[in-house]
Short mmCIF file of C-alpha atoms in Angstrom, two decimals:
data_model
loop_
_atom_site.label_atom_id
_atom_site.label_comp_id
_atom_site.label_asym_id
_atom_site.label_seq_id
_atom_site.Cartn_x
_atom_site.Cartn_y
_atom_site.Cartn_z
CA MET A 1 70.78 -10.23 22.87
CA TYR A 2 68.29 -12.84 24.11
CA GLN A 3 66.86 -13.15 20.60
CA ASN A 4 70.32 -13.94 19.19
CA PHE A 5 70.87 -16.48 21.98
CA ASP A 6 67.57 -18.22 21.20
CA GLU A 7 68.40 -18.25 17.49
CA HIS A 8 71.80 -19.77 18.27
CA ASN A 9 70.21 -22.50 20.40
CA ARG A 10 67.67 -23.22 17.68
CA LEU A 11 70.41 -23.68 15.08
CA VAL A 12 72.47 -25.86 17.44
CA ASN A 13 69.47 -28.08 18.17
CA LYS A 14 68.70 -28.31 14.46
CA TYR A 15 72.21 -29.43 13.52
CA LEU A 16 72.41 -31.82 16.47
CA LYS A 17 69.16 -33.41 15.31
CA ILE A 18 70.52 -33.78 11.79
CA PHE A 19 73.77 -35.25 13.13
CA PHE A 20 72.01 -37.89 15.25
CA VAL A 21 69.60 -38.81 12.44
CA VAL A 22 72.47 -39.25 9.97
CA ALA A 23 74.47 -41.27 12.55
CA LEU A 24 71.42 -43.47 13.18
CA TYR A 25 71.04 -44.00 9.43
CA TRP A 26 74.70 -45.04 9.11
CA PHE A 27 74.51 -47.52 12.00
CA THR A 28 71.19 -49.03 10.90
CA SER A 29 72.15 -49.28 7.23
CA ILE A 30 75.53 -50.93 7.86
CA LEU A 31 74.01 -53.40 10.32
CA THR A 32 71.23 -54.26 7.84
CA VAL A 33 73.72 -54.94 5.03
CA PHE A 34 75.78 -57.34 7.16
CA VAL A 35 72.70 -59.16 8.51
CA ASN A 36 71.22 -59.53 5.02
CA LYS A 37 74.52 -60.73 3.56
CA HIS A 38 74.77 -63.37 6.28
CA LEU A 39 71.26 -64.63 5.57
CA LEU A 40 71.66 -64.62 1.80
CA SER A 41 75.02 -66.28 1.23
CA SER A 42 76.75 -67.44 4.40
CA ASP A 43 77.60 -71.14 4.68
CA SER A 44 75.44 -71.57 7.78
CA VAL A 45 72.27 -70.00 6.35
CA ASN A 46 72.53 -69.54 2.56
CA LEU A 47 68.80 -68.93 2.07
CA GLY A 48 69.09 -68.17 -1.65
CA ALA A 49 65.76 -66.35 -1.77
CA PRO A 50 66.45 -62.59 -1.66
CA LEU A 51 62.95 -61.53 -2.72
CA PHE A 52 61.29 -63.75 -0.10
CA MET A 53 63.57 -62.25 2.52
CA SER A 54 62.62 -58.77 1.32
CA TRP A 55 58.94 -59.73 1.52
CA PHE A 56 59.34 -61.07 5.06
CA GLN A 57 61.09 -57.86 6.10
CA CYS A 58 58.07 -55.91 4.85
CA VAL A 59 55.74 -58.22 6.81
CA VAL A 60 57.69 -57.61 10.03
CA SER A 61 57.76 -53.85 9.40
CA THR A 62 54.01 -53.78 8.77
CA LEU A 63 53.31 -55.72 11.97
CA ILE A 64 55.49 -53.29 13.95
CA CYS A 65 53.58 -50.31 12.59
CA TYR A 66 50.22 -52.00 13.11
CA GLY A 67 51.18 -52.90 16.68
CA MET A 68 52.23 -49.32 17.39
CA SER A 69 48.95 -48.09 15.93
CA ARG A 70 46.91 -50.38 18.20
CA LEU A 71 48.98 -49.56 21.28
CA SER A 72 48.59 -45.82 20.69
CA LYS A 73 44.82 -46.21 20.74
CA LYS A 74 44.79 -48.38 23.86
CA TYR A 75 47.51 -46.49 25.76
CA PRO A 76 47.58 -42.98 24.25
CA SER A 77 49.54 -41.58 27.18
CA VAL A 78 52.41 -44.01 26.56
CA PHE A 79 52.45 -44.65 22.80
CA THR A 80 51.83 -42.24 19.94
CA PHE A 81 51.06 -43.12 16.35
CA PRO A 82 49.53 -40.81 13.72
CA GLU A 83 45.99 -41.45 12.54
CA GLY A 84 45.66 -42.97 9.10
CA ASN A 85 43.92 -45.61 7.05
CA PRO A 86 46.18 -47.65 4.72
CA LEU A 87 43.12 -49.11 2.99
CA ASP A 88 41.87 -45.70 1.87
CA ILE A 89 41.70 -45.76 -1.92
CA ASP A 90 42.83 -42.15 -2.35
CA THR A 91 45.85 -42.72 -0.09
CA PHE A 92 46.72 -45.93 -1.93
CA ARG A 93 46.54 -44.16 -5.29
CA LYS A 94 48.80 -41.31 -4.16
CA LEU A 95 51.43 -43.51 -2.49
CA LEU A 96 51.48 -46.42 -4.96
CA PRO A 97 54.27 -44.89 -7.13
CA LEU A 98 56.48 -44.52 -4.03
CA SER A 99 55.66 -48.05 -2.86
CA VAL A 100 56.62 -49.46 -6.27
CA LEU A 101 59.97 -47.67 -6.04
CA TYR A 102 60.37 -48.86 -2.45
CA THR A 103 59.76 -52.47 -3.54
CA LEU A 104 62.20 -52.21 -6.44
CA MET A 105 64.83 -50.56 -4.26
CA ILE A 106 64.71 -53.29 -1.58
CA ALA A 107 64.56 -56.07 -4.18
CA ALA A 108 67.54 -54.73 -6.16
CA ASN A 109 69.50 -54.18 -2.93
CA ASN A 110 69.13 -57.76 -1.75
CA LEU A 111 69.58 -59.25 -5.23
CA SER A 112 72.83 -57.32 -5.62
CA LEU A 113 74.00 -58.35 -2.16
CA THR A 114 73.32 -62.00 -3.03
CA TYR A 115 75.91 -61.99 -5.82
CA VAL A 116 78.57 -59.48 -4.73
CA SER A 117 80.73 -59.04 -1.65
CA VAL A 118 79.92 -56.41 0.95
CA ALA A 119 83.15 -54.60 0.01
CA PHE A 120 82.16 -54.27 -3.66
CA TYR A 121 78.54 -53.48 -2.76
CA TYR A 122 79.55 -49.82 -2.34
CA ILE A 123 80.99 -49.48 -5.84
CA GLY A 124 78.08 -51.35 -7.36
CA ARG A 125 75.65 -48.80 -5.89
CA SER A 126 77.78 -45.67 -6.32
CA LEU A 127 75.83 -44.17 -9.23
CA THR A 128 72.98 -42.80 -7.10
CA THR A 129 74.25 -39.21 -7.39
CA VAL A 130 74.59 -39.52 -11.18
CA PHE A 131 71.05 -40.84 -11.48
CA SER A 132 69.80 -38.06 -9.19
CA VAL A 133 71.20 -35.46 -11.59
CA LEU A 134 69.67 -37.19 -14.61
CA LEU A 135 66.28 -37.58 -12.95
CA THR A 136 66.30 -33.98 -11.73
CA TYR A 137 66.65 -32.88 -15.34
CA ILE A 138 64.16 -35.41 -16.75
CA ILE A 139 61.46 -34.99 -14.08
CA LEU A 140 61.96 -31.42 -12.84
CA ARG A 141 63.59 -30.00 -15.99
CA GLN A 142 66.34 -28.44 -13.89
CA ARG A 143 69.64 -28.01 -15.69
CA THR A 144 72.90 -28.98 -14.02
CA SER A 145 76.04 -26.86 -14.07
CA PHE A 146 79.21 -27.95 -15.85
CA LYS A 147 81.01 -28.42 -12.52
CA SER A 148 78.29 -30.76 -11.26
CA MET A 149 78.37 -32.75 -14.48
CA LEU A 150 82.16 -33.01 -14.22
CA CYS A 151 81.83 -34.45 -10.72
CA CYS A 152 79.31 -36.99 -12.00
CA ALA A 153 81.68 -37.95 -14.82
CA VAL A 154 84.44 -38.61 -12.27
CA ILE A 155 82.03 -40.78 -10.25
CA VAL A 156 81.33 -42.84 -13.38
CA VAL A 157 85.09 -43.22 -13.96
CA GLY A 158 85.52 -44.43 -10.36
CA PHE A 159 82.65 -46.87 -10.84
CA TRP A 160 84.16 -48.38 -13.99
CA LEU A 161 87.59 -48.55 -12.37
CA GLY A 162 86.10 -50.48 -9.46
CA VAL A 163 84.22 -52.83 -11.79
CA ASP A 164 87.39 -53.40 -13.80
CA GLN A 165 89.37 -54.31 -10.68
CA GLU A 166 86.57 -56.49 -9.28
CA SER A 167 86.38 -58.39 -12.58
CA LEU A 168 89.91 -59.64 -11.90
CA THR A 169 88.67 -61.53 -8.83
CA THR A 170 86.69 -64.76 -8.62
CA ALA A 171 83.98 -62.98 -6.61
CA PHE A 172 82.95 -60.70 -9.50
CA SER A 173 79.36 -60.98 -10.74
CA TRP A 174 77.89 -59.02 -13.63
CA ARG A 175 74.42 -59.90 -12.37
CA GLY A 176 75.17 -58.45 -8.95
CA THR A 177 76.70 -55.35 -10.54
CA ILE A 178 73.64 -54.75 -12.73
CA PHE A 179 71.32 -55.12 -9.74
CA GLY A 180 73.54 -52.65 -7.90
CA VAL A 181 73.11 -50.11 -10.69
CA LEU A 182 69.35 -50.68 -10.69
CA SER A 183 69.38 -50.20 -6.93
CA SER A 184 71.12 -46.83 -7.38
CA LEU A 185 68.49 -45.78 -9.90
CA ALA A 186 65.62 -46.88 -7.65
CA LEU A 187 67.16 -45.08 -4.64
CA ALA A 188 67.56 -41.84 -6.59
CA MET A 189 63.93 -42.00 -7.75
CA TYR A 190 62.73 -43.00 -4.28
CA SER A 191 64.53 -40.05 -2.66
CA ILE A 192 62.86 -37.56 -5.00
CA GLN A 193 59.43 -39.17 -4.65
CA THR A 194 59.64 -39.42 -0.84
CA LYS A 195 59.77 -35.65 -0.43
CA LYS A 196 56.54 -35.38 -2.44
CA SER A 197 54.82 -38.32 -0.77
CA LEU A 198 55.41 -37.03 2.77
CA ALA A 199 52.96 -34.23 1.96
CA HIS A 200 50.20 -36.84 1.47
CA VAL A 201 50.67 -38.18 5.02
CA ASN A 202 51.11 -34.85 6.82
CA GLN A 203 54.91 -35.30 6.99
CA GLU A 204 54.43 -38.38 9.19
CA VAL A 205 57.35 -40.80 8.68
CA TRP A 206 55.58 -43.53 10.68
CA LEU A 207 52.59 -43.50 8.34
CA LEU A 208 54.77 -43.48 5.24
CA SER A 209 56.71 -46.49 6.52
CA TYR A 210 53.46 -48.28 7.45
CA TYR A 211 51.85 -47.74 4.05
CA ASN A 212 55.00 -48.50 2.06
CA ASN A 213 55.60 -51.84 3.75
CA LEU A 214 51.96 -52.91 3.63
CA TYR A 215 51.65 -52.17 -0.09
CA SER A 216 55.04 -53.78 -0.78
CA ILE A 217 53.84 -57.07 0.77
CA VAL A 218 51.40 -57.36 -2.13
CA LEU A 219 53.84 -56.04 -4.75
CA PHE A 220 56.51 -58.59 -3.80
CA LEU A 221 54.30 -61.66 -4.26
CA PRO A 222 54.36 -61.79 -8.08
CA LEU A 223 58.11 -61.06 -8.05
CA ILE A 224 58.72 -64.02 -5.72
CA LEU A 225 56.73 -66.32 -7.99
CA LEU A 226 58.44 -65.06 -11.16
CA ASN A 227 61.87 -65.56 -9.60
CA GLY A 228 61.01 -69.15 -8.66
CA GLU A 229 61.67 -68.56 -4.96
CA LEU A 230 58.53 -70.26 -3.63
CA LYS A 231 59.99 -73.70 -4.40
CA THR A 232 63.35 -72.65 -2.95
CA VAL A 233 61.77 -71.64 0.35
CA ILE A 234 59.59 -74.78 0.60
CA ASN A 235 62.62 -77.01 0.05
CA TYR A 236 64.94 -75.03 2.34
CA GLN A 237 66.66 -77.40 4.78
CA HIS A 238 66.41 -75.09 7.82
CA LEU A 239 62.81 -74.02 7.24
CA GLY A 240 61.64 -75.53 10.54
CA ALA A 241 64.55 -74.26 12.64
CA MET A 242 63.73 -71.63 15.26
CA TRP A 243 67.13 -69.94 14.87
CA PHE A 244 66.41 -69.38 11.18
CA TRP A 245 63.12 -67.58 11.85
CA ALA A 246 64.76 -65.60 14.66
CA ALA A 247 67.48 -64.45 12.24
CA LEU A 248 64.88 -63.66 9.60
CA THR A 249 62.85 -61.67 12.13
CA LEU A 250 66.00 -59.73 13.10
CA SER A 251 66.47 -58.87 9.43
CA GLY A 252 62.84 -57.73 9.41
CA PHE A 253 63.48 -55.35 12.31
CA CYS A 254 66.56 -54.08 10.47
CA GLY A 255 64.50 -53.65 7.29
CA PHE A 256 61.90 -51.64 9.18
CA ALA A 257 64.55 -49.52 10.85
CA ILE A 258 66.35 -48.67 7.60
CA GLY A 259 63.09 -47.76 5.86
CA PHE A 260 62.11 -45.53 8.78
CA VAL A 261 65.46 -43.76 9.22
CA THR A 262 65.83 -43.31 5.44
CA ALA A 263 62.55 -41.40 5.29
CA LEU A 264 63.52 -39.53 8.48
CA GLN A 265 66.90 -38.50 7.04
CA ILE A 266 65.27 -37.24 3.84
CA LYS A 267 62.74 -35.33 5.94
CA VAL A 268 65.32 -33.52 8.12
CA THR A 269 67.78 -32.92 5.26
CA SER A 270 67.04 -33.34 1.54
CA PRO A 271 67.14 -36.05 -1.17
CA LEU A 272 70.58 -34.80 -2.25
CA THR A 273 72.00 -34.90 1.26
CA HIS A 274 70.54 -38.35 1.78
CA ASN A 275 72.23 -39.64 -1.36
CA ILE A 276 75.59 -38.17 -0.37
CA SER A 277 75.23 -39.52 3.17
CA GLY A 278 74.52 -42.95 1.68
CA THR A 279 77.66 -42.76 -0.46
CA ALA A 280 79.87 -41.74 2.46
CA LYS A 281 78.29 -44.44 4.66
CA ALA A 282 78.99 -47.03 1.99
CA CYS A 283 82.67 -46.06 1.99
CA ALA A 284 82.88 -46.67 5.75
CA GLN A 285 80.97 -49.90 5.21
CA THR A 286 83.57 -51.01 2.65
CA VAL A 287 86.43 -50.48 5.10
CA ILE A 288 84.58 -52.43 7.80
CA ALA A 289 83.79 -55.26 5.36
CA THR A 290 87.36 -55.70 4.17
CA GLN A 291 88.53 -55.94 7.78
CA TYR A 292 85.71 -58.23 8.90
CA TYR A 293 86.04 -60.67 6.00
CA ASN A 294 89.85 -60.35 5.74
CA ASP A 295 89.33 -59.24 2.14
CA VAL A 296 92.66 -58.06 0.70
CA ARG A 297 92.28 -55.56 -2.16
CA SER A 298 94.68 -53.91 -4.62
CA SER A 299 95.71 -50.27 -4.40
CA ILE A 300 93.90 -49.52 -7.68
CA TRP A 301 90.68 -51.00 -6.25
CA TRP A 302 90.98 -48.74 -3.22
CA THR A 303 91.69 -45.82 -5.57
CA SER A 304 88.32 -46.40 -7.24
CA ASN A 305 86.61 -46.09 -3.85
CA VAL A 306 88.47 -42.87 -3.06
CA VAL A 307 87.64 -41.43 -6.50
CA VAL A 308 83.92 -42.07 -6.01
CA LEU A 309 83.94 -40.64 -2.49
CA LEU A 310 85.89 -37.48 -3.36
CA ALA A 311 83.84 -36.86 -6.51
CA SER A 312 80.63 -37.26 -4.49
CA ALA A 313 81.93 -34.86 -1.84
CA ALA A 314 82.96 -32.37 -4.54
CA TYR A 315 79.49 -32.61 -6.07
CA THR A 316 77.93 -31.83 -2.69
CA ARG A 317 80.16 -28.78 -2.26
CA VAL A 318 79.37 -27.52 -5.76
CA LYS A 319 75.63 -27.86 -5.13
CA GLN A 320 75.94 -26.07 -1.77
CA LEU A 321 77.73 -23.13 -3.39
CA GLU A 322 75.20 -22.99 -6.22
CA MET A 323 72.28 -22.99 -3.77
CA LEU A 324 73.96 -20.24 -1.71
CA GLN A 325 74.53 -18.13 -4.83
CA HIS A 326 70.92 -18.64 -5.93
CA HIS A 327 69.69 -17.64 -2.46
CA GLN A 328 71.81 -14.45 -2.48
CA GLN A 329 70.59 -13.49 -5.95
CA ARG A 330 66.99 -14.01 -4.93
CA ASN A 331 67.45 -11.85 -1.82
CA ALA A 332 69.12 -9.12 -3.90
CA ALA A 333 66.23 -9.19 -6.37
CA THR A 334 63.71 -8.96 -3.52
CA GLN A 335 65.48 -5.96 -1.99
CA LYS A 336 65.52 -4.14 -5.33
CA ALA A 337 61.81 -4.77 -5.76
#
């Protein structure tokens, strides 16, 4: 009796933890999108340097992690931070692929957000699940069932329907849409690679965030130069304004938070669950954006959002049933043996 009670409490605590982590991811991600959009294209700020902003966010995140590391050594009873050396060559070699994906994911996110509205941002990045299926087959050689492929096909239909409806508005941008698709691809690859990379840092999310942001500071520099943003930043009219740097620092804190909670959500769930959570979050984000910006949309445009959401939910359910069936078959085979 007591054993069953303890098991029940353990499961309740596990699911409560997952719920709060997912809720934290939703809140942090939505806040980050709105803050970044304001910095990138609002009339009052209009920075016009998405890669520089991404770089600065990585700088702030690195300083936060470094500060926590120093505080944990000086006040170990108050602050805790896992031991690690980001300058270790072996660590750098193992985590570099993830850091490259992390850099590309952030860059594509902010580049897409520069050119498209927050409402369309969801549709532009809705192909993450489709890319996850493709990458699972290409990298892991795992075949996907017909039902899963059908769900992915419906997601693609919803994506094209949304693009078609957005193209009828003056706010449509092919460049922003392409960056959104690239962001979906980078996120799918990042989710798969994160699960592997956590093993190299003893499952420590803090260390992974620290290393990723530090390495990305270096990786962003050539991208900033190639995109011609150095001149843009130097000539920016509000460069000396304190409010500008305060807003940029806030975006840095948001950038750190989203990187941390993304890795945490993947850790407590799975890459698949993370992708589905991101899709559902983006749907809520779309509703908030249309209300906040008074953005009136057609019924067909809303249909595209619903199609993507329902197809993503159906894909999740199909994968859950397939995993349950595989687990039952494995248990039956074990019992026979």
